[in-house]
Short mmCIF file of C-alpha atoms and ligand atoms in Angstrom, two decimals:
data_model
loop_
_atom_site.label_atom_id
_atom_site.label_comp_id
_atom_site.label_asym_id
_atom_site.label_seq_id
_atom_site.Cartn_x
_atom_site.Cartn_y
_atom_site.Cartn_z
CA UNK A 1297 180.97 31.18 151.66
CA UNK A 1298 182.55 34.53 149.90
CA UNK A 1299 185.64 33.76 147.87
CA UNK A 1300 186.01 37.77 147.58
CA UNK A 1301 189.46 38.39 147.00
CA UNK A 1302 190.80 41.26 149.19
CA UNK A 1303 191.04 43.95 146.35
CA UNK A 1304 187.64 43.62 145.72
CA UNK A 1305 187.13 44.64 149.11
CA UNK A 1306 189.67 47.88 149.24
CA UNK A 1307 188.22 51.25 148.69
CA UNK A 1308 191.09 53.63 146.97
CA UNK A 1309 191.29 57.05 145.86
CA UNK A 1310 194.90 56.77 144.04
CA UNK A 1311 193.53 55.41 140.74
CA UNK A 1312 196.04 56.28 138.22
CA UNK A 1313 194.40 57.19 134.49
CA UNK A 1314 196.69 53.53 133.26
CA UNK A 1315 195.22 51.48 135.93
CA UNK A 1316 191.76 52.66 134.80
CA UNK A 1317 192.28 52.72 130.98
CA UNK A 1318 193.58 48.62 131.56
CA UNK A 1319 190.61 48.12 133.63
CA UNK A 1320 188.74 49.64 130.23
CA UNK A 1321 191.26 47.46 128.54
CA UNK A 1322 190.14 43.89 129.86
CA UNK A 1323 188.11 41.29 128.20
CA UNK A 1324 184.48 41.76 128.96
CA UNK A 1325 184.50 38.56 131.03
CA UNK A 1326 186.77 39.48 133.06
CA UNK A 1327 185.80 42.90 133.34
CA UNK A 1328 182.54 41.53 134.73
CA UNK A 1329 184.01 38.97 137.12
CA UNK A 1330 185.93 41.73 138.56
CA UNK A 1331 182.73 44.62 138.79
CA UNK A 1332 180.44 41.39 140.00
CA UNK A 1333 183.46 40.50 142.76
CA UNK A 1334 183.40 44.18 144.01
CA UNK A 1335 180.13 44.39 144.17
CA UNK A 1336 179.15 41.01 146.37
CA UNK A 1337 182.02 42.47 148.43
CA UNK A 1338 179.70 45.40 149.37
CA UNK A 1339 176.32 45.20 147.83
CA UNK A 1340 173.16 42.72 148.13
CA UNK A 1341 173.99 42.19 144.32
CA UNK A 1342 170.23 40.63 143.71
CA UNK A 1343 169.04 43.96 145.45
CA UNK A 1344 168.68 47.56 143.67
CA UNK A 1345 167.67 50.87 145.06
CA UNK A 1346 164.60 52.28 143.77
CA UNK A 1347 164.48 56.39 143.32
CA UNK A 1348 162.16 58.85 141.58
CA UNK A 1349 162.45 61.89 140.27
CA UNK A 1350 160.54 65.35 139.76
CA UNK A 1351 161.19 68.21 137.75
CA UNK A 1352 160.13 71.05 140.77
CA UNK A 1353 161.37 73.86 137.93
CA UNK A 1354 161.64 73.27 134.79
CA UNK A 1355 163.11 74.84 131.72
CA UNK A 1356 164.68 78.30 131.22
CA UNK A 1357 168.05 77.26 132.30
CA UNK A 1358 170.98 79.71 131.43
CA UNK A 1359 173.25 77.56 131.03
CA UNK A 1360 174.34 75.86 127.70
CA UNK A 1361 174.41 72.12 128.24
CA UNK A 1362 175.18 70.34 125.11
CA UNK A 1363 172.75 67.75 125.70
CA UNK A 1364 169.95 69.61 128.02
CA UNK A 1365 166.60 69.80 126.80
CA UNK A 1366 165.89 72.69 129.49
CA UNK A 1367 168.76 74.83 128.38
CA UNK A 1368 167.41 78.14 126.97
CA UNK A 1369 169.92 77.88 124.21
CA UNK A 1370 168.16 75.17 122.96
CA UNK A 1371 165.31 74.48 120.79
CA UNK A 1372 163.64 71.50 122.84
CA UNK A 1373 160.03 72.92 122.60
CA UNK A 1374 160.29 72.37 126.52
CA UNK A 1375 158.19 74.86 128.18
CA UNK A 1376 159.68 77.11 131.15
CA UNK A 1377 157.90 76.70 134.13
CA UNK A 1378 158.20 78.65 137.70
CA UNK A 1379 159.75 76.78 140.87
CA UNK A 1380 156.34 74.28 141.98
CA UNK A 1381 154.54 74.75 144.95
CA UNK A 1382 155.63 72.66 148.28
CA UNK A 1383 152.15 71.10 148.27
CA UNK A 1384 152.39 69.90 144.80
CA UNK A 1385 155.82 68.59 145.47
CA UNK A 1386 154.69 66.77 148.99
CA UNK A 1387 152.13 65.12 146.35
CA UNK A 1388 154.09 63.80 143.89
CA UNK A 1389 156.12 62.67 147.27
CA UNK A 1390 153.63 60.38 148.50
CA UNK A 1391 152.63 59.06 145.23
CA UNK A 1392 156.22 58.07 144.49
CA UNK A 1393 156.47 56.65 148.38
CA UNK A 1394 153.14 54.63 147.17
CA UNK A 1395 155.34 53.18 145.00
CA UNK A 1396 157.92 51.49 146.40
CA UNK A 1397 160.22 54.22 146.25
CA UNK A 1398 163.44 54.79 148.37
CA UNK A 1399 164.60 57.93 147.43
CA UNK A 1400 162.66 60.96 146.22
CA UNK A 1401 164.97 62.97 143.61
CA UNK A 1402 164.18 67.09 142.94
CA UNK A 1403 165.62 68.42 139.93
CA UNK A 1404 165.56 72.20 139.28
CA UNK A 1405 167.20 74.14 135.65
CA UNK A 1406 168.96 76.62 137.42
CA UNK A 1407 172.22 77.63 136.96
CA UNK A 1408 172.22 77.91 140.72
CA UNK A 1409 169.47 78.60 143.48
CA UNK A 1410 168.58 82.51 144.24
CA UNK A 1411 168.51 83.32 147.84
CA UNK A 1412 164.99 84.51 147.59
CA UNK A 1413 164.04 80.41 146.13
CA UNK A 1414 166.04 78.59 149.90
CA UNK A 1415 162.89 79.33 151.97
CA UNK A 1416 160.74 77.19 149.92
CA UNK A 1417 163.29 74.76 148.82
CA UNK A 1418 164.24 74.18 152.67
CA UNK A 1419 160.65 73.58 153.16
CA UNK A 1420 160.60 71.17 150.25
CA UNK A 1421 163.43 69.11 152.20
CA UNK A 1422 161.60 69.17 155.94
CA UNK A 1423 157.93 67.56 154.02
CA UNK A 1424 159.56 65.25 151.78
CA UNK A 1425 161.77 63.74 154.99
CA UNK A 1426 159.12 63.80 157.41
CA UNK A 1427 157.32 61.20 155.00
CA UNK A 1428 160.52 59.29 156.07
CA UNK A 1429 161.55 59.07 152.34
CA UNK A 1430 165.78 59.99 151.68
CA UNK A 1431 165.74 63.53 149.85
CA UNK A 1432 167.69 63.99 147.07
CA UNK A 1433 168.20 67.55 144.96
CA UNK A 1434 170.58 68.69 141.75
CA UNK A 1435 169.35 72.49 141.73
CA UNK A 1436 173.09 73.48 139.93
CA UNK A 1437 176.10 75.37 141.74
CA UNK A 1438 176.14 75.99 145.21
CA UNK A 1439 177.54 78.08 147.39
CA UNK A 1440 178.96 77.35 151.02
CA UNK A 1441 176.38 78.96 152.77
CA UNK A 1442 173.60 77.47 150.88
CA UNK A 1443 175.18 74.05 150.84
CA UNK A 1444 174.87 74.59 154.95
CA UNK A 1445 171.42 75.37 154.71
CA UNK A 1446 170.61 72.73 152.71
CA UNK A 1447 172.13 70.29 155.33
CA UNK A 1448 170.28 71.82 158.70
CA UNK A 1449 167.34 71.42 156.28
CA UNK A 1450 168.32 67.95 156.75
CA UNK A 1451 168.55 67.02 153.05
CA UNK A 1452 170.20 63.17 152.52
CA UNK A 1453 172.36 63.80 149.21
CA UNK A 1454 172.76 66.48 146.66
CA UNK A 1455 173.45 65.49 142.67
CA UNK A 1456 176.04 67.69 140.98
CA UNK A 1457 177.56 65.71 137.83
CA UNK A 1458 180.92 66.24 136.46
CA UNK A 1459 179.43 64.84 133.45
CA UNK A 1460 182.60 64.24 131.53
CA UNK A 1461 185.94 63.39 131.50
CA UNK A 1462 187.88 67.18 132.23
CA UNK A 1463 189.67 67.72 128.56
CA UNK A 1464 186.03 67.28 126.92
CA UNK A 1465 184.51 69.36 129.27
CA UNK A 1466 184.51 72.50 127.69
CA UNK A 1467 183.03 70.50 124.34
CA UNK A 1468 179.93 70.21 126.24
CA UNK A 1469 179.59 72.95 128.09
CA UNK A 1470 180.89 76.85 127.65
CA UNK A 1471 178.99 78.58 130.64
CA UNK A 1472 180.78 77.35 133.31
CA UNK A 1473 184.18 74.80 134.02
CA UNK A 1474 184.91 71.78 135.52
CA UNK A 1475 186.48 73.17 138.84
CA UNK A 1476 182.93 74.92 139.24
CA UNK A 1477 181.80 71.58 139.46
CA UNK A 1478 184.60 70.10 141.27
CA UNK A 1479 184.03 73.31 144.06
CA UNK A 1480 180.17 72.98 144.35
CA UNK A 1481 181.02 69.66 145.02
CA UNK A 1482 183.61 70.38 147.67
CA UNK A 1483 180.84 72.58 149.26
CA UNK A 1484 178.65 69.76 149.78
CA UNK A 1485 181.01 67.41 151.14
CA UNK A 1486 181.93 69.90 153.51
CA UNK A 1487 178.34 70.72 154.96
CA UNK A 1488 178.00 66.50 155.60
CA UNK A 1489 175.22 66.44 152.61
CA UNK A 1490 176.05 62.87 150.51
CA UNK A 1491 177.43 63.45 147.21
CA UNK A 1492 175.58 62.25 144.45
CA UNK A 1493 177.98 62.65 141.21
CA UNK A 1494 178.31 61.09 137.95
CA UNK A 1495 177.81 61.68 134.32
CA UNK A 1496 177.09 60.71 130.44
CA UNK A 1497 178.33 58.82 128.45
CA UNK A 1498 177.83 58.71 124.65
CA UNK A 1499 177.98 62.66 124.17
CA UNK A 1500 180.93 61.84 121.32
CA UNK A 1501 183.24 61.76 123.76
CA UNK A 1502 186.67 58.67 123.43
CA UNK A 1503 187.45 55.69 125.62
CA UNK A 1504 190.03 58.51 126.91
CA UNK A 1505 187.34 60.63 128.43
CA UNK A 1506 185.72 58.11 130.26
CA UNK A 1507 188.73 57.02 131.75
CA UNK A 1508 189.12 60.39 132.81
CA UNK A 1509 185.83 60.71 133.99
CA UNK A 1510 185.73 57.65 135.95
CA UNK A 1511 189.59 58.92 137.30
CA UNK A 1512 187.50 62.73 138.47
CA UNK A 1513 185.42 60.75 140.52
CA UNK A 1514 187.58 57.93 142.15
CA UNK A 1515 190.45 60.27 142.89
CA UNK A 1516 187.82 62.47 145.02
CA UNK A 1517 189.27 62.71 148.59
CA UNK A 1518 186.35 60.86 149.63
CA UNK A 1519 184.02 58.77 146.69
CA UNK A 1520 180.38 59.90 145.93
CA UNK A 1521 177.71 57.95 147.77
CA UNK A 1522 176.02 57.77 144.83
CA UNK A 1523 177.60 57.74 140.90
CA UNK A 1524 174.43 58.36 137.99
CA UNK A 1525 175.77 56.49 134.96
CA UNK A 1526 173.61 58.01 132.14
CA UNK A 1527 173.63 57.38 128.84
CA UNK A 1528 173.07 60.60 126.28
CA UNK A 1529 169.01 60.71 126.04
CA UNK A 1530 169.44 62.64 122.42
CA UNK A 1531 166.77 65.64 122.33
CA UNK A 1532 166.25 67.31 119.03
CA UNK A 1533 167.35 70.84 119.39
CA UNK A 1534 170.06 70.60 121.61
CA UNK A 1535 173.98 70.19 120.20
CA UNK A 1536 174.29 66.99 121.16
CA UNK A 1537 170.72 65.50 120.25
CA UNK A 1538 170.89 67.20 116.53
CA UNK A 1539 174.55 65.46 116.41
CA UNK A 1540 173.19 61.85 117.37
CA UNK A 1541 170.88 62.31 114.66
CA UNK A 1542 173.29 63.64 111.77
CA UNK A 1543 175.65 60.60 112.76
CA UNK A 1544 173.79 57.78 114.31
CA UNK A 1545 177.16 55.79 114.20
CA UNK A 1546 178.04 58.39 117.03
CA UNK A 1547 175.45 56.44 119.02
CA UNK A 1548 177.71 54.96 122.53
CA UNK A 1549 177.70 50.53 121.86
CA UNK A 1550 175.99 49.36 124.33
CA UNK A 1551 178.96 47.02 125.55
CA UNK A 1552 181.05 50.24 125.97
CA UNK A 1553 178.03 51.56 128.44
CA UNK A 1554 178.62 48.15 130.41
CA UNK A 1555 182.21 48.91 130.41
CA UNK A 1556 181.99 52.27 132.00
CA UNK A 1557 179.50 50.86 134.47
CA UNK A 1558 181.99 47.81 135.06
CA UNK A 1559 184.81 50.31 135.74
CA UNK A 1560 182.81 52.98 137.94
CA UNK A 1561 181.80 49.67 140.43
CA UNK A 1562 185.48 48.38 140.41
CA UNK A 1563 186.76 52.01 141.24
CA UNK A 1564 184.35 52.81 143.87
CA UNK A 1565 183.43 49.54 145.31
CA UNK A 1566 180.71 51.26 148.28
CA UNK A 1567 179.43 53.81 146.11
CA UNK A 1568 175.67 53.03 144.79
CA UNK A 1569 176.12 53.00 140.97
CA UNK A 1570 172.54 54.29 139.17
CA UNK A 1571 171.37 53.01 135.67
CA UNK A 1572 169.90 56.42 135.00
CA UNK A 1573 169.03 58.07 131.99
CA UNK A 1574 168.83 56.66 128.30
CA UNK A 1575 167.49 53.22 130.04
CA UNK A 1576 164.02 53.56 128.19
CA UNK A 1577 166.09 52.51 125.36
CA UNK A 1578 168.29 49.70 125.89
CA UNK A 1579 167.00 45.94 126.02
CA UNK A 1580 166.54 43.84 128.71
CA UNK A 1581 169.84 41.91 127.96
CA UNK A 1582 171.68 45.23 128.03
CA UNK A 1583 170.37 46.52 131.81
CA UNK A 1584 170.99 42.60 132.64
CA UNK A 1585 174.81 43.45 132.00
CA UNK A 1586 174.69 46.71 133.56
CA UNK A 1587 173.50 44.81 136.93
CA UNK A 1588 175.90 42.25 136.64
CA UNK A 1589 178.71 45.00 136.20
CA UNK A 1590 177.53 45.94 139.72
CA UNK A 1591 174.59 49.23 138.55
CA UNK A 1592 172.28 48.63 141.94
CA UNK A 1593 170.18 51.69 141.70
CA UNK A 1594 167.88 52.84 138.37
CA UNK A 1595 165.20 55.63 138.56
CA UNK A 1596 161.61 54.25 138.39
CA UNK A 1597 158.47 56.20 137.18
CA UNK A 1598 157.87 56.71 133.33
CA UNK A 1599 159.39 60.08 132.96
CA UNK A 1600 162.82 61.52 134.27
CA UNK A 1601 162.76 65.22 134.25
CA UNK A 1602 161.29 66.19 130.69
CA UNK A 1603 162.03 62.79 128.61
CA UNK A 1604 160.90 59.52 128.93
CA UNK A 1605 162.06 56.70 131.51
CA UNK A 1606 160.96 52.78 131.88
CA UNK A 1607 157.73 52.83 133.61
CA UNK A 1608 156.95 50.69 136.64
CA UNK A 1609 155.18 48.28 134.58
CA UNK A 1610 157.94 47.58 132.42
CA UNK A 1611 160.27 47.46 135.33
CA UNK A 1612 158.42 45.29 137.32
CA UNK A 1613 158.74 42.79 134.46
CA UNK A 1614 162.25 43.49 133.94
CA UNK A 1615 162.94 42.47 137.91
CA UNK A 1616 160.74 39.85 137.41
CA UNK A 1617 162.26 38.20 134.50
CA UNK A 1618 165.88 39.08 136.34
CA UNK A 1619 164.84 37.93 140.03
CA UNK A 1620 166.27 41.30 141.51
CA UNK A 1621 164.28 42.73 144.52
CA UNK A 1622 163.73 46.79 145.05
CA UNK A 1623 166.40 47.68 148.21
CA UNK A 1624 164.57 48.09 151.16
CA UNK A 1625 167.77 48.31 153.95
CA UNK A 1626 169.20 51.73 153.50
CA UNK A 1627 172.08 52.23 151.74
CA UNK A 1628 175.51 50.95 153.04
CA UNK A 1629 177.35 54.32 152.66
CA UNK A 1630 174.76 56.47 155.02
CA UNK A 1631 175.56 54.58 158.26
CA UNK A 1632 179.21 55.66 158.15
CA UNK A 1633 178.72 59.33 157.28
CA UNK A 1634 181.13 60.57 159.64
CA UNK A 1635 183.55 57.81 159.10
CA UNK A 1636 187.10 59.40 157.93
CA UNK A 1637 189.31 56.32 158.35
CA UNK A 1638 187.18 53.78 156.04
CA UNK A 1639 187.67 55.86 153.37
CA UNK A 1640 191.50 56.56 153.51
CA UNK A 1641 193.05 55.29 150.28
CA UNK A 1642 194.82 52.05 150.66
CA UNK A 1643 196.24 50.24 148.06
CA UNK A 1644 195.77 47.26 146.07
CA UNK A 1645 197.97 44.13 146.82
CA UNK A 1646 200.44 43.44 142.98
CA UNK A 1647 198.51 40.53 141.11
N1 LIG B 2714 170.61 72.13 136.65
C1 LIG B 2714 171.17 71.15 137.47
C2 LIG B 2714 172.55 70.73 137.05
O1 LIG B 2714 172.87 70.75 135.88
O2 LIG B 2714 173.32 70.31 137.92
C3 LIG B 2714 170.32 69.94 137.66
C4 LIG B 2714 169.57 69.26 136.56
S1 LIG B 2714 170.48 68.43 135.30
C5 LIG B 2714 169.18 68.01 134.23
C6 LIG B 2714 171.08 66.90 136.01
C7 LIG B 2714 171.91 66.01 135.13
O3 LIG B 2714 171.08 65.30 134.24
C8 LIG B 2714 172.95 66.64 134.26
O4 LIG B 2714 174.12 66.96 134.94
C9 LIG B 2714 173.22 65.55 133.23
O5 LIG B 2714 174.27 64.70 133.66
C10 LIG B 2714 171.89 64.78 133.22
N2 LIG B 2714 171.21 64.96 131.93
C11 LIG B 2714 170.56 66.07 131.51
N3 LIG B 2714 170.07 65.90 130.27
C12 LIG B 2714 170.43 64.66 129.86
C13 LIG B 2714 170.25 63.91 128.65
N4 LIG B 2714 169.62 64.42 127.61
N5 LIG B 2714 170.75 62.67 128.60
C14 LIG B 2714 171.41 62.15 129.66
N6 LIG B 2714 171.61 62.80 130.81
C15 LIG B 2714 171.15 64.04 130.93
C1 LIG B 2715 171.34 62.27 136.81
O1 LIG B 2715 172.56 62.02 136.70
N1 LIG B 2715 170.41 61.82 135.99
C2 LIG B 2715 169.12 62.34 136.35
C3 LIG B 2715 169.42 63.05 137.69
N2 LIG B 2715 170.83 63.02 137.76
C4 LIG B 2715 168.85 64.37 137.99
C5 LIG B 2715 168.56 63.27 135.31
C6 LIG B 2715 168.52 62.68 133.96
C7 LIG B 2715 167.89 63.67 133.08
C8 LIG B 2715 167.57 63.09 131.75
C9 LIG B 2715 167.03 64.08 130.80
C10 LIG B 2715 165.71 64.69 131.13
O2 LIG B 2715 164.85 64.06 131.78
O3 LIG B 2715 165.50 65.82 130.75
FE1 LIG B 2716 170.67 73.86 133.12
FE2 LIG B 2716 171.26 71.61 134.42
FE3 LIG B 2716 170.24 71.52 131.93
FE4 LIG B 2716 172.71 72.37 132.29
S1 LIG B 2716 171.94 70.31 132.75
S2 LIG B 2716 171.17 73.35 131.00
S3 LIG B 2716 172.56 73.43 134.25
S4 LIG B 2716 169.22 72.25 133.76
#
């Protein structure tokens, strides 16, 4: 029988920063009973969503991303490439489907889409669903009208990560600001698209910043249906990889990656949390904690967009050794995309 208490089972957008800086604050065991009582209160918590994802353009990008290996301003040895052709794409589709994939991911280094690139990108979205697999794409800013088209097109979620807490913001990136973020993100809301939206941690960034991070995305009128949790995948070349390497006591503790995790589940209890990037290097112990603070999606395949990711082989041990099973029910969020009232902000009974 579930002993969930009812706060794990309240969804609220009026976290204060001091109610998520004590959550930060708890012991670790704690912290974990709490994430792991959230999550059974929503989740399968044996079960995590598989997802895959392709570079369709790579490199080139304007913009200067501290961290980005496909920024032009760095010196990542990453090769531009043009936007891929919708056969090519449909390929890689239907190899990832072949492997036990959920949710096919599209990832293009633009600082937004041109008008002239919707056509094919629209016809990306129509193959990729009609091989009944959920579309996913992150192709930078958007604007209303594109957001719309994107949605007729019928595509399931769009990524667009705040990345950061809003005071270190500008630290990491100079070429745009965080209410660009915060209004491409508004613009997909508003065309009925699911919000994919999280960020990095380990980019030198304090306790501080992740509480403010986590406090972007749970005070959102309405929480992302899906929240990437990545940790900083250093690239020589770029700001924050050449940093890492000049002071590898920058490097995020693990634990403190488990925190953040623990925190994003207890703060948005229906949201799918992703163990995304920087996964190829933690142990198994370490991804063990991150599921037990409630992570229940990762990205599968050996390579993200241009660096390195756990291949399926590894994986398979990893579930194996864990006895989790891929998600094969869709996502709780999706069935109540037009609910309002769910979503209201209640509040949490005094302990
Ligand atoms: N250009 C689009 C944009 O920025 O929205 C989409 C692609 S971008 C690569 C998607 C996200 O990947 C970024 O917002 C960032 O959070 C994450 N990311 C990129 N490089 C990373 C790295 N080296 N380590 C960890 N996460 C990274
Ligand atoms: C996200 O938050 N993580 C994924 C996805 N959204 C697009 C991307 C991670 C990129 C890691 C670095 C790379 O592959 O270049
Ligand atoms: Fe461009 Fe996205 Fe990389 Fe930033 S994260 S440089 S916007 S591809």
């Amino acid at each position: 029988m579930s002993m969930t208490p009812p706060e794990a089972a309240i969804i609220r957008t009026d976290w204060t920063r001091e109610e998520i800086a004590a959550l930060f604050d708890l012991p670790l065991t704690e912290l974990l009973f709490r994430a792991a009582q959230t999550h059974r209160a929503h989740h399968a918590a044996d079960e995590v969503q598989l997802c895959t994802l392709l570079s369709i353009k790579t490199g080139g990008c304007p913009e200067d991303c501290g961290y980005c290996s496909q920024s032009a301003h760095a010196d990542s040895g990453v090769e531009a490439t043009k936007l891929m052709d919708v056969r090519a794409v449909l390929q890689s589709a239907a190899q990832a489907k072949d492997a036990g994939s959920q949710r096919f991911c599209m990832g293009a280094a633009w600082r937004n889409p041109k008008d002239r690139d919707m056509p094919k990108i629209v016809e990306i979205v129509q193959g990729v669903r009609a091989m009944g697999m959920e579309t996913c794409m992150t192709l930078g800013m958007l604007s209303p009208e594109q957001a719309e088209q994107l949605a007729e097109a019928g595509l399931d979620y769009y990524n667009h990560n705040v990345d950061t807490g809003p005071e270190y913001y500008d630290r990491v990136i100079t070429t745009r600001n965080y209410q660009d973020r915060l209004d491409t993100l508004a613009h997909v809301r508003n065309s009925g698209i699911n919000v994919c939206s999280g960020g990095i941690v380990g980019m030198g960034e304090t306790r501080a910043d992740r509480v403010g991070f986590v406090h972007t995305l749970a005070t959102l009128e309405r929480h992302p249906e899906s929240v990437p949790v990545n940790a900083l995948v250093p690239v020589k070349g770029t700001p924050l990889g050449d940093m890492l390497a000049d002071t590898p006591m920058a490097k995020i503790d693990d634990i403190e990656f488990v925190r953040t995790v623990a925190v994003a589940r207890i703060c948005m209890p229906k949201s799918m949390v992703r163990l995304s990037a920087g996964r190829e290097s933690m142990s198994d112990a370490t991804q063990a904690l991150c599921f037990m603070a409630g992570a229940n999606s990762i990205f599968t395949g050996d390579k993200l967009l241009t660096a390195p990711n756990a291949g399926d082989d590894s994986d398979a041990a990893l579930f194996a050794r864990l006895g989790l099973k891929p998600m094969e029910s869709e996502e709780p969020m999706r069935a109540e995309k037009a609910c309002a009232g769910a979503c209201a902000p209640e509040s949490i009974p005094a302990e």
